[in-house]
XYZ file of C-alpha atoms in Angstrom:
609
model
C 23.979 188.223 -39.318
C 22.648 191.624 -40.333
C 25.122 191.974 -43.195
C 23.321 191.280 -46.497
C 26.628 191.223 -48.354
C 27.795 188.296 -46.221
C 24.726 186.229 -47.069
C 25.117 187.114 -50.758
C 28.732 185.986 -50.621
C 27.742 182.658 -49.084
C 25.058 182.049 -51.733
C 27.527 182.937 -54.474
C 29.539 179.852 -53.552
C 26.647 177.762 -54.937
C 26.590 179.648 -58.231
C 30.154 178.698 -59.073
C 32.377 175.676 -58.632
C 33.564 177.216 -55.384
C 34.774 173.987 -53.817
C 36.946 172.986 -56.758
C 39.537 171.987 -54.147
C 37.187 169.533 -52.362
C 36.618 172.197 -49.738
C 33.777 173.175 -47.423
C 32.706 176.671 -48.489
C 29.257 175.198 -48.992
C 28.758 174.774 -45.237
C 28.902 178.483 -44.428
C 25.391 179.463 -45.504
C 23.529 176.675 -43.714
C 25.531 176.956 -40.510
C 24.859 180.669 -40.278
C 21.199 180.252 -41.294
C 20.477 177.670 -38.595
C 21.893 179.929 -35.878
C 20.214 183.011 -37.312
C 16.804 181.332 -37.186
C 17.347 180.413 -33.525
C 18.340 183.998 -32.768
C 15.342 185.385 -34.636
C 12.980 183.097 -32.707
C 13.997 185.000 -29.569
C 14.679 188.542 -30.810
C 11.916 188.820 -33.458
C 14.230 191.293 -35.180
C 12.372 192.344 -38.332
C 15.516 193.407 -40.198
C 17.017 189.984 -39.568
C 13.879 188.247 -40.810
C 13.881 190.228 -44.077
C 17.543 189.408 -44.666
C 16.943 185.711 -44.016
C 13.872 185.635 -46.289
C 15.910 187.268 -49.063
C 18.811 184.820 -48.767
C 16.427 181.826 -48.739
C 15.013 183.015 -52.071
C 18.530 183.511 -53.418
C 19.523 180.020 -52.364
C 16.487 178.406 -53.988
C 17.290 180.304 -57.209
C 20.856 178.985 -57.145
C 19.659 175.424 -57.869
C 20.385 173.908 -61.252
C 17.749 172.374 -63.541
C 17.674 169.156 -61.492
C 17.116 170.977 -58.197
C 20.665 170.258 -57.111
C 22.240 172.861 -54.774
C 25.953 172.308 -54.352
C 29.266 174.143 -54.381
C 30.733 171.200 -56.310
C 30.451 170.973 -60.091
C 28.784 167.794 -61.337
C 32.045 166.429 -62.703
C 33.469 166.087 -59.195
C 30.432 165.942 -56.917
C 30.152 163.423 -54.071
C 33.704 164.077 -52.985
C 35.310 165.929 -50.118
C 32.714 167.865 -48.150
C 29.981 167.969 -50.781
C 27.287 166.023 -48.911
C 28.307 167.660 -45.636
C 27.597 171.067 -47.173
C 24.317 169.862 -48.709
C 23.330 168.759 -45.207
C 23.698 172.324 -44.016
C 21.667 173.699 -46.912
C 18.803 171.393 -45.911
C 19.133 172.265 -42.223
C 19.206 175.986 -42.949
C 16.027 175.706 -45.000
C 14.328 173.522 -42.399
C 14.974 175.943 -39.574
C 13.807 178.910 -41.651
C 10.650 176.939 -42.378
C 9.887 177.106 -38.633
C 9.884 180.915 -38.637
C 8.573 181.531 -42.166
C 5.388 183.647 -42.244
C 4.605 183.204 -45.939
C 2.735 180.039 -46.977
C 3.788 180.312 -50.610
C 7.416 180.615 -49.587
C 7.039 177.608 -47.282
C 5.815 175.531 -50.219
C 8.783 176.658 -52.342
C 11.226 175.724 -49.569
C 9.713 172.265 -49.148
C 9.743 171.698 -52.916
C 13.412 172.695 -53.061
C 14.340 170.351 -50.207
C 12.474 167.466 -51.854
C 14.334 167.984 -55.124
C 17.668 168.178 -53.299
C 16.989 165.000 -51.331
C 15.612 163.107 -54.336
C 18.755 163.930 -56.304
C 20.805 162.272 -53.560
C 18.539 159.242 -53.166
C 18.778 158.525 -56.898
C 22.581 158.420 -56.695
C 23.555 157.406 -53.153
C 22.791 154.027 -51.589
C 22.723 150.330 -52.415
C 22.049 149.217 -55.943
C 23.499 149.375 -59.467
C 25.269 152.621 -60.319
C 24.885 154.079 -56.824
C 27.640 155.275 -54.494
C 27.790 154.267 -50.842
C 27.400 157.315 -48.662
C 30.635 156.523 -46.830
C 32.438 156.568 -50.193
C 31.041 159.983 -51.172
C 33.948 161.750 -49.497
C 37.658 161.316 -49.035
C 37.580 162.306 -45.347
C 36.956 160.660 -41.973
C 35.873 157.329 -43.472
C 32.537 158.831 -44.512
C 31.590 160.338 -41.152
C 31.002 163.816 -42.575
C 28.734 162.600 -45.389
C 26.770 160.301 -43.064
C 25.764 163.270 -40.911
C 23.136 164.161 -43.531
C 21.018 161.666 -41.592
C 19.641 164.473 -39.414
C 18.011 166.641 -42.117
C 16.833 163.564 -44.017
C 14.803 162.424 -41.001
C 13.582 165.961 -40.428
C 12.430 166.040 -44.061
C 10.470 162.847 -43.386
C 8.720 164.602 -40.478
C 7.817 167.488 -42.817
C 6.626 165.438 -45.805
C 5.656 162.066 -44.241
C 7.204 160.503 -47.340
C 8.484 157.023 -46.447
C 11.281 157.293 -49.032
C 13.147 159.624 -46.713
C 12.738 157.330 -43.719
C 13.987 154.458 -45.872
C 17.013 156.494 -46.934
C 17.652 157.324 -43.275
C 17.492 153.601 -42.442
C 20.090 152.940 -45.124
C 22.439 155.516 -43.539
C 21.887 154.089 -40.044
C 22.489 150.534 -41.255
C 25.749 151.580 -42.935
C 26.759 152.941 -39.527
C 28.468 156.266 -40.148
C 31.814 155.036 -41.502
C 33.191 152.519 -43.976
C 35.338 150.847 -41.332
C 32.947 150.291 -38.421
C 29.342 150.935 -37.396
C 29.761 153.651 -34.771
C 26.131 153.325 -33.697
C 26.710 149.676 -32.817
C 29.895 150.624 -30.953
C 27.909 153.113 -28.894
C 25.129 150.618 -28.205
C 27.571 147.930 -27.015
C 29.268 150.585 -24.846
C 32.575 148.726 -24.697
C 34.735 151.493 -26.169
C 35.033 155.204 -25.476
C 34.567 157.617 -28.428
C 38.309 158.360 -28.345
C 38.896 154.628 -28.971
C 36.706 154.453 -32.085
C 38.601 153.972 -35.379
C 37.459 157.492 -36.347
C 37.509 160.199 -33.673
C 36.480 163.463 -35.360
C 34.375 164.995 -32.614
C 32.158 167.549 -34.354
C 31.143 165.275 -37.226
C 30.544 162.301 -34.933
C 28.263 164.284 -32.614
C 26.376 165.415 -35.732
C 25.842 161.779 -36.751
C 24.445 160.929 -33.325
C 22.114 163.912 -33.520
C 20.840 162.279 -36.694
C 20.418 158.980 -34.860
C 18.426 160.824 -32.190
C 16.078 162.112 -34.902
C 15.812 158.576 -36.278
C 14.864 157.321 -32.815
C 12.107 159.939 -32.677
C 10.808 158.676 -36.035
C 10.958 154.955 -35.218
C 10.630 154.702 -31.442
C 13.196 151.883 -31.409
C 14.851 151.941 -27.977
C 18.117 150.533 -29.381
C 18.835 153.871 -31.036
C 18.050 155.870 -27.903
C 20.375 153.655 -25.876
C 23.176 154.174 -28.390
C 22.729 157.973 -28.305
C 22.728 158.121 -24.509
C 25.712 155.779 -24.164
C 27.666 157.947 -26.583
C 26.738 161.183 -24.805
C 27.506 159.827 -21.360
C 30.905 158.550 -22.457
C 31.746 162.014 -23.797
C 30.889 163.616 -20.463
C 32.908 161.002 -18.591
C 35.977 160.885 -20.822
C 36.161 163.843 -23.197
C 34.716 166.873 -21.440
C 37.160 169.505 -20.213
C 36.787 172.081 -17.457
C 35.755 174.735 -20.002
C 33.084 172.504 -21.593
C 34.656 171.343 -24.846
C 36.225 168.157 -26.238
C 39.568 167.319 -27.754
C 43.127 168.402 -26.978
C 44.406 166.981 -30.274
C 43.057 169.255 -32.973
C 39.297 168.555 -33.227
C 39.503 164.897 -32.218
C 38.189 162.960 -29.255
C 41.344 162.042 -27.346
C 40.399 161.332 -23.716
C 40.696 165.037 -23.026
C 39.208 164.695 -19.533
C 42.553 163.258 -18.392
C 44.807 164.964 -20.956
C 43.607 168.546 -20.524
C 46.377 169.674 -18.137
C 49.193 168.342 -20.338
C 51.550 171.106 -21.446
C 52.450 168.988 -24.490
C 49.053 169.487 -26.134
C 49.101 171.511 -29.342
C 47.770 175.018 -29.948
C 44.947 173.686 -32.161
C 42.474 172.276 -29.643
C 39.077 172.846 -27.990
C 37.409 173.868 -31.259
C 34.434 176.250 -31.157
C 32.512 174.065 -33.654
C 32.801 171.214 -31.171
C 31.648 173.445 -28.297
C 28.516 174.675 -30.077
C 27.603 171.273 -31.510
C 28.017 169.788 -28.041
C 25.757 172.499 -26.579
C 23.047 171.660 -29.097
C 23.445 167.957 -28.379
C 23.174 168.564 -24.619
C 20.031 170.651 -25.170
C 18.443 167.841 -27.177
C 19.383 165.263 -24.540
C 17.911 167.390 -21.753
C 14.662 167.523 -23.727
C 14.808 163.775 -24.308
C 15.588 162.613 -20.781
C 14.842 165.420 -18.348
C 18.246 164.717 -16.796
C 19.834 167.836 -15.279
C 23.380 166.683 -16.027
C 22.966 167.650 -19.668
C 21.847 171.154 -18.680
C 24.837 171.321 -16.305
C 27.173 170.504 -19.188
C 25.459 173.050 -21.442
C 25.991 175.767 -18.842
C 29.694 174.978 -18.391
C 30.179 175.173 -22.174
C 28.199 178.418 -22.408
C 29.968 180.432 -19.717
C 33.479 179.227 -20.509
C 34.398 177.786 -23.913
C 31.607 179.455 -25.883
C 31.713 183.008 -24.511
C 35.487 182.736 -24.473
C 35.480 182.259 -28.245
C 33.575 185.491 -28.889
C 35.829 188.059 -30.575
C 34.876 191.052 -28.434
C 37.910 193.093 -29.465
C 37.378 192.794 -33.242
C 40.885 191.434 -33.591
C 42.192 189.928 -36.828
C 43.747 186.478 -36.500
C 47.535 187.084 -36.555
C 48.624 184.651 -39.288
C 46.095 186.079 -41.759
C 47.934 189.415 -41.738
C 51.313 187.718 -42.140
C 50.485 185.046 -44.708
C 47.556 186.452 -46.711
C 48.043 190.193 -46.852
C 46.566 190.291 -50.383
C 43.179 189.052 -49.081
C 40.351 191.337 -47.976
C 41.336 191.335 -44.322
C 38.585 191.613 -41.720
C 37.942 190.284 -38.216
C 35.710 187.257 -37.719
C 33.112 187.168 -34.921
C 34.385 184.016 -33.199
C 37.765 182.504 -32.438
C 38.276 178.836 -33.286
C 40.516 177.329 -30.621
C 40.801 177.770 -26.852
C 43.932 177.214 -24.712
C 43.916 175.331 -21.425
C 47.456 175.539 -20.043
C 49.486 178.739 -20.509
C 48.876 180.021 -24.029
C 47.057 182.527 -26.196
C 43.854 182.774 -28.180
C 43.824 183.387 -31.937
C 45.697 180.253 -32.979
C 44.301 179.894 -36.474
C 40.929 180.071 -38.194
C 39.060 176.769 -38.203
C 37.666 175.869 -41.619
C 39.458 178.788 -43.268
C 38.707 179.182 -46.972
C 39.231 182.068 -49.365
C 36.349 182.842 -51.692
C 36.588 184.068 -55.272
C 36.062 187.711 -54.298
C 39.152 187.510 -52.050
C 37.135 187.500 -48.835
C 37.473 184.590 -46.439
C 35.501 182.911 -43.691
C 35.666 179.960 -41.316
C 33.492 177.241 -39.845
C 33.612 178.490 -36.245
C 32.749 182.026 -37.300
C 29.550 180.621 -38.852
C 28.474 178.230 -36.127
C 28.855 180.766 -33.315
C 25.409 182.249 -33.956
C 23.841 178.923 -32.978
C 25.393 179.005 -29.509
C 23.680 182.172 -28.350
C 20.496 181.144 -30.167
C 20.324 178.036 -27.983
C 20.326 179.974 -24.708
C 16.666 181.087 -24.667
C 15.633 177.595 -25.775
C 17.480 175.974 -22.873
C 16.441 178.680 -20.377
C 12.925 177.412 -19.653
C 11.324 174.235 -20.958
C 7.621 173.443 -21.055
C 6.618 169.946 -19.947
C 3.260 168.273 -19.365
C 3.343 169.030 -15.648
C 4.573 172.619 -15.933
C 8.038 174.096 -16.445
C 11.748 173.394 -16.032
C 14.070 176.330 -15.410
C 17.598 175.408 -16.467
C 19.322 178.802 -16.632
C 19.063 181.670 -14.177
C 18.957 184.693 -16.445
C 17.991 188.112 -15.170
C 14.760 189.372 -16.745
C 11.250 188.257 -17.628
C 10.037 185.049 -19.240
C 6.444 184.721 -20.408
C 5.253 181.125 -20.652
C 1.994 179.212 -20.927
C 0.757 176.173 -19.014
C -0.623 173.120 -20.864
C -4.091 174.600 -20.224
C -2.962 177.855 -21.894
C -2.772 179.999 -18.753
C -0.125 182.703 -18.924
C 2.642 182.727 -16.333
C 5.419 185.304 -16.033
C 8.640 184.468 -14.237
C 10.585 187.544 -13.193
C 14.145 186.615 -12.316
C 16.340 189.010 -10.374
C 19.908 187.850 -10.415
C 23.517 188.695 -11.156
C 24.199 185.032 -11.750
C 26.729 183.602 -12.515
C 28.729 186.290 -10.729
C 26.643 185.755 -7.601
C 24.646 182.753 -6.464
C 21.625 184.527 -5.011
C 18.595 184.309 -7.311
C 15.074 185.601 -6.750
C 12.194 184.392 -8.920
C 8.805 186.122 -8.700
C 5.804 184.282 -10.124
C 3.151 186.438 -11.779
C -0.286 185.004 -12.625
C -3.705 186.607 -13.132
C -5.320 183.989 -10.889
C -4.154 181.009 -8.880
C -2.674 178.421 -11.242
C -1.493 174.905 -10.485
C 1.679 173.583 -12.092
C 5.013 172.000 -11.248
C 8.173 174.108 -11.414
C 11.497 172.299 -11.548
C 14.564 174.371 -10.700
C 17.992 173.066 -11.660
C 20.304 172.487 -8.731
C 23.762 172.664 -10.374
C 26.048 169.716 -9.688
C 28.809 171.982 -8.354
C 26.608 173.560 -5.646
C 27.282 171.430 -2.572
C 25.095 173.492 -0.237
C 22.031 174.848 -2.035
C 19.214 176.438 -0.061
C 15.814 177.513 -1.346
C 12.952 179.460 0.190
C 9.363 179.734 -1.029
C 7.678 182.810 0.415
C 10.220 182.708 3.226
C 9.716 179.023 4.060
C 12.444 176.441 3.500
C 11.991 173.946 0.643
C 13.521 170.483 0.474
C 16.553 170.425 -1.828
C 17.257 167.497 -4.161
C 20.122 166.832 -6.552
C 19.418 167.475 -10.210
C 16.097 169.288 -10.041
C 14.253 170.805 -7.112
C 10.557 170.247 -7.736
C 7.817 172.524 -6.408
C 4.296 171.491 -7.348
C 1.543 173.715 -6.027
C -1.202 176.168 -6.763
C 0.752 179.355 -7.495
C -0.512 182.775 -6.482
C 0.477 186.113 -7.938
C 3.609 187.407 -6.251
C 4.906 184.071 -4.945
C 8.648 184.414 -4.400
C 11.382 181.819 -4.671
C 14.834 182.604 -3.289
C 17.707 180.361 -4.323
C 21.134 180.532 -2.705
C 23.794 178.534 -4.557
C 27.149 177.508 -3.139
C 29.638 179.783 -4.916
C 32.767 178.707 -3.064
C 35.857 178.277 -5.221
C 36.665 174.595 -5.788
C 40.107 173.211 -6.635
C 40.259 170.742 -9.538
C 43.280 168.495 -10.006
C 44.465 166.687 -13.147
C 43.535 163.008 -13.348
C 46.665 160.781 -13.414
C 46.693 158.264 -16.247
C 50.335 157.240 -16.871
C 49.942 156.070 -20.496
C 47.323 154.963 -22.989
C 46.656 154.237 -26.662
C 44.748 156.843 -28.648
C 43.194 156.750 -32.122
C 44.334 160.247 -33.042
C 47.151 159.859 -35.536
C 45.666 161.127 -38.792
C 47.293 159.993 -42.048
C 46.199 162.790 -44.365
C 45.442 161.771 -47.917
C 45.043 158.114 -46.962
C 41.649 158.371 -45.253
C 42.530 156.589 -42.045
C 43.607 157.057 -38.440
C 46.163 154.861 -36.679
C 46.769 154.273 -32.972
C 49.376 156.324 -31.163
C 51.054 155.759 -27.831
C 50.324 158.592 -25.419
C 52.152 159.202 -22.156
C 51.028 161.631 -19.496
C 53.009 164.863 -19.395
C 54.945 164.790 -16.087
C 54.297 168.529 -15.759
C 50.516 168.013 -15.749
C 50.460 167.169 -12.045
C 51.936 170.602 -11.301
C 48.721 172.324 -12.388
C 45.415 173.133 -10.761
C 42.183 174.684 -11.996
C 39.738 176.752 -9.954
C 35.982 176.759 -10.481
C 33.623 179.280 -8.894
C 30.034 178.283 -9.604
C 29.856 177.465 -13.327
C 32.765 179.813 -14.079
C 36.324 178.646 -14.539
C 38.828 181.166 -13.221
C 41.850 182.006 -15.327
C 45.109 183.880 -15.235
C 45.744 186.702 -17.681
C 49.077 188.484 -18.083
C 47.197 191.813 -18.262
C 46.676 191.401 -14.511
C 50.348 192.169 -13.969
C 52.161 188.912 -13.319
C 54.028 186.162 -15.187
C 51.627 183.272 -15.628
C 54.523 180.893 -16.309
C 55.655 181.317 -12.712
C 54.220 178.731 -10.276
C 51.701 179.918 -7.721
C 50.921 178.425 -4.329
C 47.233 178.875 -3.620
C 46.074 178.303 -0.038
C 43.887 175.209 -0.357
C 41.634 174.397 2.583
C 41.235 170.856 3.898
C 37.816 170.613 2.236
C 39.316 171.269 -1.221
C 38.114 174.862 -1.511
C 40.050 178.132 -1.761
C 39.166 181.364 -0.012
C 38.411 184.091 -2.545
C 37.030 187.599 -2.437
C 35.630 189.713 -5.223
C 38.185 192.080 -6.710
C 37.476 195.754 -7.260
C 36.260 195.926 -10.873
C 37.715 199.427 -11.203
C 41.189 197.926 -10.881
C 40.685 195.610 -13.878
C 41.478 197.624 -17.035
C 39.364 195.552 -19.439
C 35.872 194.063 -19.784
C 35.238 190.981 -17.681
C 32.411 189.033 -16.066
C 34.086 188.164 -12.771
C 37.334 189.032 -10.983
C 38.446 187.499 -7.695
C 41.425 187.528 -5.382
C 42.453 184.000 -4.345
C 44.446 183.627 -1.134
C 48.028 182.414 -1.483
C 49.576 180.045 1.063
C 52.197 182.305 2.532
C 50.814 185.788 2.134
C 48.784 187.925 -0.213
C 46.606 186.811 -3.091
C 46.566 186.263 -6.837
C 44.011 188.018 -9.004
C 42.023 185.876 -11.446
C 39.206 186.540 -13.914
C 36.595 184.433 -15.620
C 37.966 182.251 -18.408
C 35.596 183.738 -20.988
C 37.111 187.211 -20.547
C 40.755 186.091 -20.523
C 43.159 186.232 -23.453
C 41.018 188.529 -25.562
C 43.965 190.316 -27.202
C 44.884 187.076 -28.999
C 48.567 187.381 -28.239
C 51.240 187.431 -25.537
C 49.914 190.710 -24.120
C 47.038 188.645 -22.766
C 48.633 185.247 -22.272
C 46.270 183.130 -20.222
C 45.748 179.810 -18.439
C 42.858 177.953 -16.849
C 45.144 175.100 -15.791
C 47.544 177.144 -13.685
C 51.128 176.188 -12.939
C 51.184 175.434 -9.234
C 53.830 174.749 -6.629
C 53.112 171.620 -4.595
C 50.813 173.138 -1.995
C 48.753 170.088 -1.081
């Protein structure tokens, strides 16, 4: 994010007909901007702020005489991913508006957003000469274009102009696609998202984020119910052990039961889906105060998200082989994550070459949002006090509703260890409620306040009292290693057969892979353990882990010195007959993006039950 040339390259796409091929180059700038603003909110990095202020000015200057900002020439606008990309321009500007320190610049940003939105309202909607929003694309039955609902409602909050709320109502009434109203499907709660006629995960979550904004604007409970039904069905039916969705490309496909199938393709568990899901879970935790959404966020963070980070600066293999004439450079995030035995680096999601022969991808852009969400989810302020969702080592300075400063000092090596100490620092005794998340996987949590035992509840542990300087909370989480088995399902019908060029999806018959039952996964705290061929064994060979009667496995921490690469956690898991197998955290596995670091979170297992 500190590369000015990258921002200039992204803006350049709007100064030319960059998406002549009905592409999505126009999404790069806004995706990166949104994440960068979240990161800046925490880091207050002055160099980053100056770069973002400069690129905002460049983007505003890229508008044509009508205020239109698009990577599509007028003669083929409202096609492909045009409105999708315009959505990201608006979102990028809206999030910069939250950190902008210059009032004149704020006014210019708002004026630009108004002109952009007005251009759309004049041309999209019901009425003579207008295009339906679901027809302003050739993809996913209009789902991608309909996701502009979110920034349109946000623009209403900024301007209080009813025209934008009316336009949002039009989008909601259309229902996201030209084949079915997905919001009504969610409200009725009779189908799972993988059974909807359109199943593109990332875009659909984006539409429901827009519906959540619309609920905030209208207060109509129907919309809230639809959002929560949709989210809960994802967690029940399409949430894998690493915290992502979709084993068929980027589609909802009942991945909760399909994740251990060895017949799944290499393109799965997309990083864009992971990060969008994290943001959705954050918003739902704010909305409901339900700890399960913070639990899901944490699983995604420590497994799928950190696993996608390109720590080795590796170049995706097919780029070198197929596009050697391009300006070859590594991207900061990988796009797809394996579950059964496989490798990372299986293609660049959203790959597009730009006119200067550089390239980029959607997942590389959205990754900045993931880490930017962490400090936002860490501690939440509520009317009664605070909610601590993540146990991050360090200091957090917060303020009570009556503006009294509180400092929480957390001492922890979590998630490697489950012992957490929190020291409360106040200038004088201060009354507030502190809710501490009790993770769903911790069967035996204990907590002490100044050495005295505190009652432990599921979800959140609430302590409401008059806090004194130096009060200490000690949390001890259950970090035993749990065995997870695949869920048998025999067969089912999925809506995941995409007919490219014909704008529709047809049902397919799906049968469970008979090899799925020969796999297990191991979870220690929020961390999924994984095999990696760098640890000196063949991960295609079955293992026989010694599983206790209570469903847990005995593990011990491995000597970090013996692991020849960076990792968060390494353990030795007891085998049934003798010895142990060494495993590492999923996020650190497979980082060489090839067979030298072949990996698996669903491990091939002999029948040891």
